[in-house]
Amino acid sequence: MRVLLAEDDDILADALVSQLTHVGFETLVAHDGQQALNVLNAQSVDLAVLDIGLPVMDGLSVLREVRKTQPDLPILILTALDGLEHRVGGLNAGADDYLTKPFDFPELEARVRALLRRLKPSGSTQAVQTWGGLVFDREAHKAQVNGGVIELSPREWELLDLLLVQRDKVVTKDDIAKAWTLDRQQAGPSSIEVYIHRLRRKLEPSGLSIRTVRGLGYLLEAAA
């Protein structure tokens, strides 16, 4: 699991990264709100931990921006302010949980794991997947990039679905041909390349790219 930690206190951030890594999380760090937003727009994370008092852009502003494109990303906010209005404000802005400073690490770990269990059940394909600026809704059969709906042909839809299901794995042309349920007999290599090219262009603003792995197939990943 990959976690984004947005915390401007270097000592606390270093300690939390060490502890999160020790219990099995890959942790990305942002030291201000704009950096956190940039990471969330460009990379795939399973959960974000946002300090409210971030410089440049405060944590609640980051939270509101992220919720426009990633409504299902589990987000835990950290706050040094223990007033009811601050906790309610964070939850109303879209946070899934909050933790008041100072806190003990075992409580943070427990809350992180609880959010991941509740919001990202294992062993199932999610109805809605978000990655960077992409929101892919299987039930509504709708894909959005940076909040705007993108039009996908049936083949493009099945291709993107396959790339998301096989996230972090190379998808071969044989995999794509088997996944295409329409006119499968015409799913030759040149046809697949045409649809890969079209889908690349539509996904480009989302911060995602489809990389050709020579001799193997294609890999959907966050653009460098």
Short mmCIF file of C-alpha atoms in Angstrom, two decimals:
data_model
loop_
_atom_site.label_atom_id
_atom_site.label_comp_id
_atom_site.label_asym_id
_atom_site.label_seq_id
_atom_site.Cartn_x
_atom_site.Cartn_y
_atom_site.Cartn_z
CA MET A 1 0.00 0.00 0.00
CA ARG A 2 1.24 3.49 -0.88
CA VAL A 3 0.54 6.40 1.47
CA LEU A 4 1.06 10.12 0.92
CA LEU A 5 2.09 11.94 4.10
CA ALA A 6 1.72 15.73 3.88
CA GLU A 7 3.48 17.18 6.95
CA ASP A 8 5.63 20.31 7.18
CA ASP A 9 7.32 19.36 10.47
CA ASP A 10 10.47 17.63 9.22
CA ILE A 11 11.16 15.79 12.47
CA LEU A 12 7.62 14.44 12.73
CA ALA A 13 7.53 13.59 9.03
CA ASP A 14 10.80 11.64 9.23
CA ALA A 15 9.56 9.73 12.29
CA LEU A 16 6.23 8.85 10.66
CA VAL A 17 7.87 7.75 7.41
CA SER A 18 10.19 5.46 9.36
CA GLN A 19 7.31 3.96 11.32
CA LEU A 20 4.99 3.59 8.33
CA THR A 21 7.76 1.93 6.34
CA HIS A 22 8.46 -0.41 9.24
CA VAL A 23 4.85 -1.65 9.27
CA GLY A 24 4.81 -2.21 5.52
CA PHE A 25 3.66 1.00 3.83
CA GLU A 26 5.44 2.72 0.95
CA THR A 27 5.34 6.38 1.95
CA LEU A 28 5.61 9.51 -0.18
CA VAL A 29 6.22 12.81 1.61
CA ALA A 30 5.09 16.35 0.80
CA HIS A 31 6.18 19.30 2.92
CA ASP A 32 3.60 21.83 1.74
CA GLY A 33 0.07 21.78 0.38
CA GLN A 34 0.92 22.53 -3.24
CA GLN A 35 3.49 19.76 -3.31
CA ALA A 36 0.91 17.38 -1.82
CA LEU A 37 -1.64 18.31 -4.47
CA ASN A 38 0.94 17.85 -7.23
CA VAL A 39 1.79 14.36 -5.96
CA LEU A 40 -1.87 13.36 -5.69
CA ASN A 41 -2.55 14.57 -9.23
CA ALA A 42 0.46 12.79 -10.71
CA GLN A 43 0.89 9.58 -8.76
CA SER A 44 -1.19 6.71 -7.51
CA VAL A 45 -1.65 6.44 -3.74
CA ASP A 46 -3.97 4.28 -1.67
CA LEU A 47 -4.45 6.80 1.15
CA ALA A 48 -3.44 10.34 2.06
CA VAL A 49 -2.59 11.75 5.49
CA LEU A 50 -2.90 15.54 5.40
CA ASP A 51 -1.85 17.98 8.11
CA ILE A 52 -4.31 20.88 8.17
CA GLY A 53 -1.64 23.49 8.91
CA LEU A 54 0.42 23.06 5.75
CA PRO A 55 2.26 26.07 4.24
CA VAL A 56 1.63 27.43 0.72
CA MET A 57 -1.77 25.69 0.58
CA ASP A 58 -3.45 24.54 3.78
CA GLY A 59 -4.61 20.96 4.20
CA LEU A 60 -8.32 21.72 3.90
CA SER A 61 -7.75 23.49 0.58
CA VAL A 62 -5.80 20.47 -0.66
CA LEU A 63 -8.61 18.23 0.53
CA ARG A 64 -11.27 20.20 -1.34
CA GLU A 65 -9.24 20.18 -4.55
CA VAL A 66 -8.51 16.46 -4.35
CA ARG A 67 -12.17 15.64 -3.78
CA LYS A 68 -13.04 17.18 -7.17
CA THR A 69 -11.17 14.41 -9.00
CA GLN A 70 -10.67 11.66 -6.41
CA PRO A 71 -13.92 11.37 -4.45
CA ASP A 72 -13.10 7.90 -3.11
CA LEU A 73 -9.49 8.36 -2.01
CA PRO A 74 -9.27 7.61 1.74
CA ILE A 75 -8.03 10.77 3.49
CA LEU A 76 -7.07 11.20 7.13
CA ILE A 77 -6.43 14.71 8.41
CA LEU A 78 -4.05 15.66 11.21
CA THR A 79 -4.76 18.73 13.27
CA ALA A 80 -3.25 20.46 16.29
CA LEU A 81 -6.61 22.16 16.81
CA ASP A 82 -8.91 20.14 19.04
CA GLY A 83 -11.98 22.34 18.76
CA LEU A 84 -15.23 20.77 17.58
CA GLU A 85 -15.54 23.28 14.74
CA HIS A 86 -12.15 22.27 13.33
CA ARG A 87 -12.96 18.56 13.42
CA VAL A 88 -16.37 19.11 11.85
CA GLY A 89 -14.86 21.46 9.26
CA GLY A 90 -12.39 18.80 8.18
CA LEU A 91 -15.05 16.12 7.88
CA ASN A 92 -17.37 18.46 5.99
CA ALA A 93 -14.55 19.27 3.58
CA GLY A 94 -14.34 15.60 2.65
CA ALA A 95 -12.03 13.92 5.16
CA ASP A 96 -12.83 10.33 6.11
CA ASP A 97 -11.27 10.56 9.56
CA TYR A 98 -9.16 12.89 11.69
CA LEU A 99 -6.49 12.58 14.34
CA THR A 100 -5.55 15.30 16.84
CA LYS A 101 -1.90 16.06 17.61
CA PRO A 102 -0.10 14.87 19.64
CA PHE A 103 -0.91 11.23 18.94
CA ASP A 104 0.72 7.84 19.40
CA PHE A 105 1.78 6.07 16.22
CA PRO A 106 -0.19 2.85 16.94
CA GLU A 107 -3.39 4.91 16.81
CA LEU A 108 -2.41 6.43 13.45
CA GLU A 109 -1.59 2.99 12.07
CA ALA A 110 -4.90 1.58 13.33
CA ARG A 111 -6.89 4.41 11.74
CA VAL A 112 -5.03 4.07 8.44
CA ARG A 113 -5.67 0.34 8.28
CA ALA A 114 -9.33 0.81 9.25
CA LEU A 115 -9.83 3.31 6.41
CA LEU A 116 -8.19 1.00 3.90
CA ARG A 117 -10.36 -1.91 5.00
CA ARG A 118 -13.56 0.12 4.91
CA LEU A 119 -13.02 2.12 1.74
CA LYS A 120 -10.85 -0.26 -0.31
CA PRO A 121 -12.06 -3.80 0.24
CA SER A 122 -9.53 -6.40 -0.86
CA GLY A 123 -10.19 -9.09 -3.42
CA SER A 124 -12.68 -7.10 -5.51
CA THR A 125 -12.68 -4.80 -8.51
CA GLN A 126 -13.83 -1.39 -7.37
CA ALA A 127 -16.83 0.16 -9.08
CA VAL A 128 -15.02 3.50 -9.07
CA GLN A 129 -11.28 3.80 -9.51
CA THR A 130 -9.28 7.01 -9.27
CA TRP A 131 -5.72 7.62 -10.32
CA GLY A 132 -4.19 11.03 -10.86
CA GLY A 133 -6.83 13.12 -12.60
CA LEU A 134 -8.75 10.06 -13.84
CA VAL A 135 -12.03 8.88 -12.31
CA PHE A 136 -13.27 5.60 -13.85
CA ASP A 137 -16.83 4.68 -12.85
CA ARG A 138 -17.78 1.17 -14.00
CA GLU A 139 -21.37 1.29 -12.71
CA ALA A 140 -22.18 4.63 -14.35
CA HIS A 141 -20.04 3.70 -17.38
CA LYS A 142 -18.40 7.12 -17.20
CA ALA A 143 -14.79 8.26 -17.27
CA GLN A 144 -13.64 11.72 -16.22
CA VAL A 145 -10.31 13.50 -16.58
CA ASN A 146 -9.76 16.47 -14.29
CA GLY A 147 -13.50 16.67 -13.66
CA GLY A 148 -14.55 16.59 -17.32
CA VAL A 149 -16.21 13.59 -18.97
CA ILE A 150 -14.19 11.97 -21.75
CA GLU A 151 -15.88 10.10 -24.58
CA LEU A 152 -14.66 6.53 -25.01
CA SER A 153 -15.60 4.05 -27.71
CA PRO A 154 -16.53 0.53 -26.54
CA ARG A 155 -13.04 -0.69 -27.41
CA GLU A 156 -11.36 2.23 -25.64
CA TRP A 157 -13.52 1.59 -22.57
CA GLU A 158 -12.58 -2.09 -22.42
CA LEU A 159 -8.93 -1.25 -23.02
CA LEU A 160 -8.83 1.30 -20.19
CA ASP A 161 -10.73 -1.08 -17.89
CA LEU A 162 -8.17 -3.81 -18.56
CA LEU A 163 -5.22 -1.47 -17.98
CA LEU A 164 -6.71 -0.36 -14.64
CA VAL A 165 -7.53 -3.91 -13.51
CA GLN A 166 -3.96 -4.96 -14.37
CA ARG A 167 -2.53 -1.82 -12.78
CA ASP A 168 1.25 -2.05 -12.28
CA LYS A 169 1.37 -5.06 -14.61
CA VAL A 170 2.19 -5.25 -18.31
CA VAL A 171 -0.85 -5.97 -20.49
CA THR A 172 -0.03 -7.94 -23.63
CA LYS A 173 -1.73 -7.59 -27.02
CA ASP A 174 -3.14 -11.09 -26.53
CA ASP A 175 -4.71 -9.91 -23.24
CA ILE A 176 -6.29 -6.97 -25.06
CA ALA A 177 -7.61 -9.11 -27.92
CA LYS A 178 -9.24 -11.49 -25.42
CA ALA A 179 -10.77 -8.59 -23.47
CA TRP A 180 -12.35 -6.97 -26.50
CA THR A 181 -15.84 -8.42 -26.75
CA LEU A 182 -16.82 -6.50 -29.90
CA ASP A 183 -15.52 -7.55 -33.32
CA ARG A 184 -12.78 -9.53 -31.64
CA GLN A 185 -11.73 -11.06 -34.94
CA GLN A 186 -10.51 -7.61 -36.03
CA ALA A 187 -8.39 -7.04 -32.92
CA GLY A 188 -5.08 -7.34 -34.74
CA PRO A 189 -1.80 -5.70 -33.64
CA SER A 190 -2.21 -2.63 -35.87
CA SER A 191 -5.78 -2.05 -34.65
CA ILE A 192 -4.65 -2.29 -31.01
CA GLU A 193 -1.90 0.26 -31.64
CA VAL A 194 -4.46 2.69 -33.10
CA TYR A 195 -6.65 2.46 -30.01
CA ILE A 196 -3.66 2.72 -27.66
CA HIS A 197 -2.70 5.94 -29.46
CA ARG A 198 -6.22 7.37 -29.15
CA LEU A 199 -6.48 6.48 -25.47
CA ARG A 200 -3.05 7.97 -24.74
CA ARG A 201 -4.20 11.34 -26.09
CA LYS A 202 -7.39 11.30 -24.03
CA LEU A 203 -5.55 10.37 -20.82
CA GLU A 204 -2.67 12.81 -21.25
CA PRO A 205 -4.21 15.67 -19.17
CA SER A 206 -4.86 13.24 -16.27
CA GLY A 207 -1.16 12.76 -15.51
CA LEU A 208 -1.31 9.13 -16.65
CA SER A 209 0.44 7.61 -19.62
CA ILE A 210 0.42 4.28 -21.44
CA ARG A 211 4.00 3.10 -21.83
CA THR A 212 4.95 0.64 -24.53
CA VAL A 213 7.11 -2.11 -23.04
CA ARG A 214 8.97 -3.34 -26.09
CA GLY A 215 8.35 -6.97 -26.88
CA LEU A 216 5.86 -7.38 -24.02
CA GLY A 217 2.89 -4.98 -24.20
CA TYR A 218 1.60 -1.88 -22.44
CA LEU A 219 1.72 -0.45 -18.92
CA LEU A 220 -0.53 2.27 -17.50
CA GLU A 221 1.46 4.47 -15.15
CA ALA A 222 1.76 7.99 -13.76
CA ALA A 223 3.57 10.23 -16.23
CA ALA A 224 7.11 11.13 -15.23
#
